[in-house]
Amino acid sequence: MDIRTRCDMVSRMRPLISAWHGLPSLVRFMLRHPATGIAVGWALMLTAIWADLGGLGRLLAGSPDGGLATALLAILFAITFGAVGIGVGVMSLPWRDR
């Protein structure tokens, strides 16, 4: 990738970056923490499939509906770990006595 292509990519990203920084801090907080939780959940899901924990990888690979089962598993992991990410973010907020 040459320098001109990189500069074009950066110039196309500027509106997204300015839109992100234009969001209220609470909205950024509530988008960042679930996204982190979902990424961690999917990494754990892929690790469990790759390591074939409990025969999960073989079960998904051998099933005719393995793609559907994997998609459902990914959705459920996203919901669970996204909620955990929100919980961790909220619980880590500074707390002050009144």
Coordinates of C-alpha atoms in Angstrom, one line a residue:
M1 CA 0.0 0.0 0.0
D2 CA 1.5 3.3 -1.0
I3 CA 1.4 6.6 0.8
R4 CA -1.2 8.1 -1.4
T5 CA -3.6 5.2 -0.7
R6 CA -3.0 5.6 3.0
C7 CA -3.7 9.3 2.9
D8 CA -6.9 8.7 1.0
M9 CA -8.0 6.2 3.6
V10 CA -7.2 8.6 6.5
S11 CA -9.1 11.4 4.8
R12 CA -12.2 9.2 4.4
M13 CA -12.0 8.3 8.1
R14 CA -12.0 11.9 9.3
P15 CA -15.8 12.3 9.2
L16 CA -16.3 9.1 11.2
I17 CA -13.7 10.2 13.8
S18 CA -15.3 13.7 14.1
A19 CA -18.8 12.1 14.3
W20 CA -17.5 9.8 17.1
H21 CA -16.1 12.7 19.1
G22 CA -19.2 14.7 18.5
L23 CA -21.3 12.1 20.4
P24 CA -22.1 12.7 24.1
S25 CA -19.6 11.0 26.4
L26 CA -22.4 8.8 27.9
V27 CA -23.4 7.5 24.4
R28 CA -19.7 6.8 23.6
F29 CA -19.4 5.0 26.9
M30 CA -22.5 2.9 26.2
L31 CA -21.2 1.9 22.7
R32 CA -17.6 1.2 23.7
H33 CA -18.3 -1.1 26.6
P34 CA -20.7 -3.5 24.9
A35 CA -18.5 -3.6 21.8
T36 CA -15.6 -4.6 23.9
G37 CA -17.7 -7.3 25.7
I38 CA -18.9 -8.7 22.4
A39 CA -15.4 -8.8 21.0
V40 CA -14.2 -10.7 24.1
G41 CA -17.2 -13.1 23.9
W42 CA -16.6 -13.9 20.2
A43 CA -13.0 -14.5 20.9
L44 CA -13.9 -17.0 23.7
M45 CA -16.5 -18.6 21.4
L46 CA -14.0 -19.0 18.6
T47 CA -11.4 -20.4 21.1
A48 CA -14.0 -22.9 22.4
I49 CA -14.8 -24.0 18.8
W50 CA -11.1 -24.2 17.8
A51 CA -10.1 -26.1 20.9
D52 CA -13.1 -28.4 20.4
L53 CA -14.2 -28.1 24.0
G54 CA -16.8 -30.8 24.7
G55 CA -16.7 -31.7 21.1
L56 CA -18.3 -28.4 20.1
G57 CA -16.1 -27.9 17.0
R58 CA -16.8 -31.4 15.7
L59 CA -20.5 -31.0 16.4
L60 CA -20.7 -27.8 14.5
A61 CA -18.5 -29.0 11.6
G62 CA -20.5 -32.3 11.3
S63 CA -24.0 -30.8 11.4
P64 CA -25.7 -29.8 8.2
D65 CA -27.0 -26.7 10.0
G66 CA -23.6 -25.9 11.5
G67 CA -23.6 -22.4 10.1
L68 CA -27.0 -21.6 11.6
A69 CA -25.9 -23.1 14.9
T70 CA -22.7 -21.0 14.9
A71 CA -24.6 -17.9 14.1
L72 CA -27.1 -18.5 16.9
L73 CA -24.1 -19.2 19.3
A74 CA -22.5 -15.9 18.2
I75 CA -25.7 -14.0 18.8
L76 CA -26.1 -15.5 22.3
F77 CA -22.5 -14.8 23.1
A78 CA -22.9 -11.3 21.9
I79 CA -25.9 -10.7 24.1
T80 CA -24.3 -12.2 27.2
F81 CA -20.9 -10.7 26.9
G82 CA -22.2 -7.3 25.7
A83 CA -24.4 -7.2 28.9
V84 CA -21.3 -8.1 30.9
G85 CA -19.4 -5.3 29.2
I86 CA -22.1 -2.8 30.1
G87 CA -22.1 -4.1 33.7
V88 CA -18.3 -3.8 34.1
G89 CA -18.4 -0.3 32.6
V90 CA -21.2 0.9 34.9
M91 CA -19.6 -0.8 38.0
S92 CA -16.3 0.8 37.2
L93 CA -17.7 4.4 37.1
P94 CA -16.4 6.6 39.9
W95 CA -18.8 6.8 42.8
R96 CA -19.1 9.7 45.2
D97 CA -20.8 10.0 48.6
R98 CA -23.4 12.7 49.0

